[in-house]
mmCIF file of C-alpha atoms in Angstrom:
data_model
loop_
_atom_site.group_PDB
_atom_site.id
_atom_site.type_symbol
_atom_site.label_atom_id
_atom_site.label_comp_id
_atom_site.label_asym_id
_atom_site.label_seq_id
_atom_site.Cartn_x
_atom_site.Cartn_y
_atom_site.Cartn_z
ATOM 1 C CA MET F 267 0.039 0.018 0.017
ATOM 2 C CA ARG F 268 1.475 3.255 -1.178
ATOM 3 C CA VAL F 269 1.485 6.273 1.292
ATOM 4 C CA VAL F 270 2.315 10.065 0.908
ATOM 5 C CA LEU F 271 3.150 11.410 4.346
ATOM 6 C CA ALA F 272 3.137 15.132 5.198
ATOM 7 C CA GLU F 273 4.664 16.262 8.484
ATOM 8 C CA ASP F 274 6.886 19.239 9.153
ATOM 9 C CA LEU F 275 8.517 17.885 12.287
ATOM 10 C CA TYR F 276 11.540 15.841 11.182
ATOM 11 C CA LEU F 277 11.595 13.357 14.049
ATOM 12 C CA LEU F 278 7.824 12.742 13.844
ATOM 13 C CA ARG F 279 7.998 12.362 10.097
ATOM 14 C CA GLU F 280 10.845 9.837 10.343
ATOM 15 C CA GLY F 281 9.138 8.012 13.079
ATOM 16 C CA LEU F 282 5.884 7.713 11.144
ATOM 17 C CA SER F 283 7.704 6.732 8.052
ATOM 18 C CA ARG F 284 9.546 3.909 9.985
ATOM 19 C CA LEU F 285 6.309 2.670 11.741
ATOM 20 C CA LEU F 286 4.323 2.491 8.529
ATOM 21 C CA THR F 287 7.164 0.746 6.633
ATOM 22 C CA ALA F 288 7.468 -1.793 9.528
ATOM 23 C CA HIS F 289 3.788 -2.592 8.980
ATOM 24 C CA GLY F 290 4.150 -3.257 5.202
ATOM 25 C CA PHE F 291 3.407 0.183 3.764
ATOM 26 C CA GLU F 292 5.523 1.850 1.116
ATOM 27 C CA ILE F 293 6.280 5.453 1.850
ATOM 28 C CA VAL F 294 6.429 6.947 -1.830
ATOM 29 C CA ALA F 295 6.925 10.578 -0.500
ATOM 30 C CA ALA F 296 7.495 12.077 2.917
ATOM 31 C CA VAL F 297 7.147 15.930 2.515
ATOM 32 C CA GLU F 298 7.113 18.925 4.975
ATOM 33 C CA THR F 299 5.319 21.717 3.155
ATOM 34 C CA GLY F 300 1.810 22.221 1.583
ATOM 35 C CA PRO F 301 3.023 22.812 -2.018
ATOM 36 C CA GLU F 302 5.181 19.593 -1.777
ATOM 37 C CA LEU F 303 2.251 17.606 -0.505
ATOM 38 C CA HIS F 304 -0.036 18.698 -3.348
ATOM 39 C CA ARG F 305 2.597 17.935 -5.948
ATOM 40 C CA ALA F 306 3.165 14.476 -4.354
ATOM 41 C CA LEU F 307 -0.501 13.648 -4.248
ATOM 42 C CA ILE F 308 -1.248 14.604 -7.873
ATOM 43 C CA GLY F 309 2.023 13.213 -9.173
ATOM 44 C CA LEU F 310 2.120 9.891 -7.361
ATOM 45 C CA ARG F 311 -1.621 9.241 -6.682
ATOM 46 C CA PRO F 312 -1.036 7.133 -3.523
ATOM 47 C CA ASP F 313 -3.400 4.630 -2.003
ATOM 48 C CA VAL F 314 -3.682 6.908 1.096
ATOM 49 C CA ALA F 315 -2.280 10.256 2.383
ATOM 50 C CA VAL F 316 -1.330 10.830 6.055
ATOM 51 C CA VAL F 317 -1.457 14.624 6.412
ATOM 52 C CA ASP F 318 -0.823 17.186 9.206
ATOM 53 C CA VAL F 319 -3.074 20.203 9.124
ATOM 54 C CA ARG F 320 -0.510 22.916 9.785
ATOM 55 C CA LEU F 321 2.510 22.967 7.416
ATOM 56 C CA PRO F 322 5.002 25.503 6.082
ATOM 57 C CA PRO F 323 5.063 28.076 4.698
ATOM 58 C CA THR F 324 2.329 29.624 6.804
ATOM 59 C CA GLN F 325 1.730 26.995 9.474
ATOM 60 C CA THR F 326 -1.985 27.521 9.328
ATOM 61 C CA ASP F 327 -3.980 24.962 7.446
ATOM 62 C CA GLU F 328 -1.570 24.222 4.443
ATOM 63 C CA GLY F 329 -1.710 20.444 4.804
ATOM 64 C CA LEU F 330 -5.560 20.300 4.890
ATOM 65 C CA GLN F 331 -5.933 22.713 1.969
ATOM 66 C CA ALA F 332 -3.448 20.723 -0.212
ATOM 67 C CA ALA F 333 -5.301 17.470 0.625
ATOM 68 C CA LEU F 334 -8.594 19.133 -0.256
ATOM 69 C CA ALA F 335 -7.270 20.456 -3.481
ATOM 70 C CA ALA F 336 -5.938 17.009 -4.484
ATOM 71 C CA ARG F 337 -9.228 15.381 -3.605
ATOM 72 C CA ARG F 338 -11.019 17.778 -5.950
ATOM 73 C CA GLU F 339 -8.665 16.664 -8.713
ATOM 74 C CA ILE F 340 -8.617 12.991 -7.645
ATOM 75 C CA PRO F 341 -12.214 12.358 -6.337
ATOM 76 C CA GLY F 342 -12.180 9.779 -3.440
ATOM 77 C CA LEU F 343 -8.472 10.081 -2.724
ATOM 78 C CA PRO F 344 -8.128 8.552 0.815
ATOM 79 C CA VAL F 345 -6.830 11.144 3.354
ATOM 80 C CA LEU F 346 -6.100 10.601 6.929
ATOM 81 C CA VAL F 347 -5.548 13.852 8.898
ATOM 82 C CA LEU F 348 -3.206 13.501 11.926
ATOM 83 C CA SER F 349 -3.125 16.817 13.795
ATOM 84 C CA GLN F 350 -2.979 18.535 17.068
ATOM 85 C CA HIS F 351 -5.859 20.727 15.994
ATOM 86 C CA VAL F 352 -9.487 20.379 14.855
ATOM 87 C CA GLU F 353 -10.143 22.746 11.959
ATOM 88 C CA GLN F 354 -13.979 22.424 11.685
ATOM 89 C CA LEU F 355 -14.491 24.286 8.452
ATOM 90 C CA TYR F 356 -12.066 22.128 6.439
ATOM 91 C CA ALA F 357 -12.855 18.955 8.270
ATOM 92 C CA ARG F 358 -16.476 19.473 7.092
ATOM 93 C CA GLU F 359 -15.254 20.108 3.477
ATOM 94 C CA LEU F 360 -13.215 16.893 3.550
ATOM 95 C CA LEU F 361 -16.402 14.981 4.572
ATOM 96 C CA ALA F 362 -18.696 16.900 2.294
ATOM 97 C CA ASP F 363 -18.253 15.016 -0.951
ATOM 98 C CA GLY F 364 -19.714 11.876 0.538
ATOM 99 C CA SER F 365 -17.148 9.614 -1.024
ATOM 100 C CA GLY F 366 -15.586 8.203 2.219
ATOM 101 C CA GLY F 367 -11.896 7.327 2.548
ATOM 102 C CA VAL F 368 -11.505 10.104 5.242
ATOM 103 C CA GLY F 369 -10.110 10.137 8.806
ATOM 104 C CA TYR F 370 -9.247 12.748 11.374
ATOM 105 C CA LEU F 371 -7.155 11.699 14.390
ATOM 106 C CA LEU F 372 -5.655 13.959 17.102
ATOM 107 C CA LYS F 373 -1.913 13.196 17.760
ATOM 108 C CA ASP F 374 -2.187 13.327 21.509
ATOM 109 C CA ARG F 375 -5.018 10.702 21.426
ATOM 110 C CA VAL F 376 -3.262 8.057 19.274
ATOM 111 C CA PHE F 377 -2.162 5.697 22.003
ATOM 112 C CA ASN F 378 -0.488 2.875 20.182
ATOM 113 C CA ALA F 379 0.829 1.751 16.828
ATOM 114 C CA ASP F 380 -1.988 -0.753 16.105
ATOM 115 C CA GLN F 381 -4.638 1.920 16.556
ATOM 116 C CA PHE F 382 -2.871 4.144 14.098
ATOM 117 C CA VAL F 383 -2.049 1.518 11.539
ATOM 118 C CA ASP F 384 -5.708 0.223 11.601
ATOM 119 C CA ALA F 385 -6.988 3.765 10.921
ATOM 120 C CA VAL F 386 -4.605 4.105 7.966
ATOM 121 C CA ARG F 387 -5.828 0.813 6.469
ATOM 122 C CA ARG F 388 -9.426 1.613 7.131
ATOM 123 C CA VAL F 389 -9.148 4.928 5.419
ATOM 124 C CA ALA F 390 -7.297 3.523 2.441
ATOM 125 C CA ALA F 391 -10.094 0.910 2.023
ATOM 126 C CA GLY F 392 -12.662 3.798 1.784
ATOM 127 C CA GLY F 393 -13.868 3.805 5.375
ATOM 128 C CA THR F 394 -13.739 6.438 8.148
ATOM 129 C CA ALA F 395 -11.589 6.822 11.298
ATOM 130 C CA MET F 396 -12.724 9.856 13.365
ATOM 131 C CA ASP F 397 -11.510 10.716 16.784
ATOM 132 C CA PRO F 398 -14.372 11.135 19.250
ATOM 133 C CA ASP F 399 -13.239 14.740 20.077
ATOM 134 C CA VAL F 400 -13.334 15.579 16.388
ATOM 135 C CA ILE F 401 -16.831 14.104 16.085
ATOM 136 C CA ALA F 402 -17.981 16.230 19.054
ATOM 137 C CA ARG F 403 -16.561 19.409 17.624
ATOM 138 C CA LEU F 404 -18.103 18.797 14.266
ATOM 139 C CA LEU F 405 -21.503 18.198 15.901
ATOM 140 C CA THR F 406 -21.329 21.310 18.053
ATOM 141 C CA GLY F 407 -24.180 23.652 16.953
ATOM 142 C CA THR F 408 -25.575 21.359 14.239
ATOM 143 C CA GLY F 409 -29.269 20.482 14.283
ATOM 144 C CA ARG F 410 -30.379 16.895 14.065
ATOM 145 C CA ALA F 411 -32.977 17.715 11.429
ATOM 146 C CA GLY F 412 -34.203 15.519 8.570
ATOM 147 C CA PRO F 413 -33.628 11.702 8.689
ATOM 148 C CA LEU F 414 -31.185 12.044 11.549
ATOM 149 C CA ALA F 415 -34.052 13.192 13.786
ATOM 150 C CA ARG F 416 -35.642 9.789 13.366
ATOM 151 C CA LEU F 417 -32.777 8.056 15.149
ATOM 152 C CA THR F 418 -33.203 6.876 18.774
ATOM 153 C CA PRO F 419 -30.583 7.895 21.400
ATOM 154 C CA ARG F 420 -29.250 4.369 21.221
ATOM 155 C CA GLU F 421 -28.951 4.480 17.446
ATOM 156 C CA ARG F 422 -27.136 7.694 17.728
ATOM 157 C CA GLU F 423 -24.599 6.085 20.068
ATOM 158 C CA VAL F 424 -24.069 3.214 17.579
ATOM 159 C CA LEU F 425 -23.685 5.639 14.717
ATOM 160 C CA GLU F 426 -21.105 7.641 16.564
ATOM 161 C CA LEU F 427 -19.051 4.545 17.269
ATOM 162 C CA MET F 428 -19.412 3.583 13.596
ATOM 163 C CA ALA F 429 -17.878 7.017 12.823
ATOM 164 C CA GLU F 430 -14.862 6.129 14.957
ATOM 165 C CA GLY F 431 -14.493 3.140 12.698
ATOM 166 C CA ARG F 432 -15.499 0.486 15.172
ATOM 167 C CA SER F 433 -16.820 -2.823 14.031
ATOM 168 C CA ASN F 434 -20.209 -4.276 15.245
ATOM 169 C CA SER F 435 -18.309 -6.505 17.541
ATOM 170 C CA ALA F 436 -16.352 -3.607 19.079
ATOM 171 C CA ILE F 437 -19.566 -1.586 19.350
ATOM 172 C CA ALA F 438 -21.298 -4.464 21.212
ATOM 173 C CA GLN F 439 -18.450 -4.580 23.702
ATOM 174 C CA ARG F 440 -18.466 -0.899 24.273
ATOM 175 C CA LEU F 441 -22.281 -0.613 24.734
ATOM 176 C CA PHE F 442 -22.623 -3.924 26.528
ATOM 177 C CA LEU F 443 -24.915 -5.312 23.838
ATOM 178 C CA SER F 444 -25.002 -8.461 21.919
ATOM 179 C CA GLU F 445 -23.596 -8.354 18.377
ATOM 180 C CA SER F 446 -27.013 -9.298 16.949
ATOM 181 C CA ALA F 447 -28.534 -6.311 18.752
ATOM 182 C CA VAL F 448 -25.938 -3.973 17.256
ATOM 183 C CA GLY F 449 -26.756 -5.500 13.801
ATOM 184 C CA LYS F 450 -30.437 -4.673 14.398
ATOM 185 C CA HIS F 451 -29.500 -1.097 15.287
ATOM 186 C CA THR F 452 -27.334 -0.672 12.197
ATOM 187 C CA ALA F 453 -30.080 -2.145 9.916
ATOM 188 C CA SER F 454 -32.542 0.323 11.526
ATOM 189 C CA ILE F 455 -30.137 3.183 11.020
ATOM 190 C CA PHE F 456 -29.706 2.346 7.314
ATOM 191 C CA GLY F 457 -33.406 2.283 6.917
ATOM 192 C CA LYS F 458 -34.158 5.605 8.690
ATOM 193 C CA LEU F 459 -31.367 7.278 6.663
ATOM 194 C CA ASP F 460 -33.020 5.943 3.483
ATOM 195 C CA LEU F 461 -29.822 4.182 2.398
ATOM 196 C CA ALA F 462 -30.564 1.684 -0.408
ATOM 197 C CA GLN F 463 -29.556 -1.869 -0.162
ATOM 198 C CA SER F 464 -25.888 -2.216 -1.060
ATOM 199 C CA ASP F 465 -22.661 -3.505 0.488
ATOM 200 C CA ASP F 466 -22.870 -2.947 4.211
ATOM 201 C CA ASP F 467 -19.431 -1.403 4.406
ATOM 202 C CA ASN F 468 -20.489 1.227 1.842
ATOM 203 C CA ARG F 469 -23.716 1.956 3.825
ATOM 204 C CA ARG F 470 -21.742 2.431 7.039
ATOM 205 C CA VAL F 471 -19.661 5.006 5.281
ATOM 206 C CA LEU F 472 -22.652 6.811 3.872
ATOM 207 C CA ALA F 473 -24.430 6.718 7.270
ATOM 208 C CA VAL F 474 -21.385 8.151 9.078
ATOM 209 C CA LEU F 475 -21.035 10.959 6.486
ATOM 210 C CA ALA F 476 -24.758 11.782 6.798
ATOM 211 C CA TYR F 477 -24.354 11.892 10.584
ATOM 212 C CA LEU F 478 -21.187 14.153 10.523
ATOM 213 C CA ASN F 479 -22.650 16.537 7.896
ATOM 214 C CA GLY F 480 -26.101 16.664 9.511
#
């Protein structure tokens, strides 16, 4: 799996490169500025990009802007944002095209290598990997109008854990439910969000995007 990595701190960039390489990824480019990132994404078309939000030259939102620009040119390009900051406006834009393959993790809440590597693989496969704090920030001030208003409190809990990228088994353990009960909740969520019959993984992504953009 080919990865473009964007991180301006040398030690962190090298550490992430070594970690991903050790888990079977190929680092096709490791860059430190927004313009370098955009060129690498367009020129190399990786399987997934791992991107810090704030990169030189301005140290504001260069990384996320470069990723958004590349995604407009390469629809569905998988992007995992790894940052210390939640940029709500651009995070929403990243989610808005409805194509999946997006993640947003906070650096100080990634606690082990397996968690991070699993998130990279999930995003590369077209899924989502959202930190709970990012979800909370995105939902601040949003109304639960439309189909989302039909969900029960328990269904919202299940959908939020789906947004984190958790499987039905993991959701069942977290909520102290049986796996079959979680399956019934997810089926109900798909129905209430008017998601047509299709591959369940695809419907999970669409449900999560509807939730975060609601």
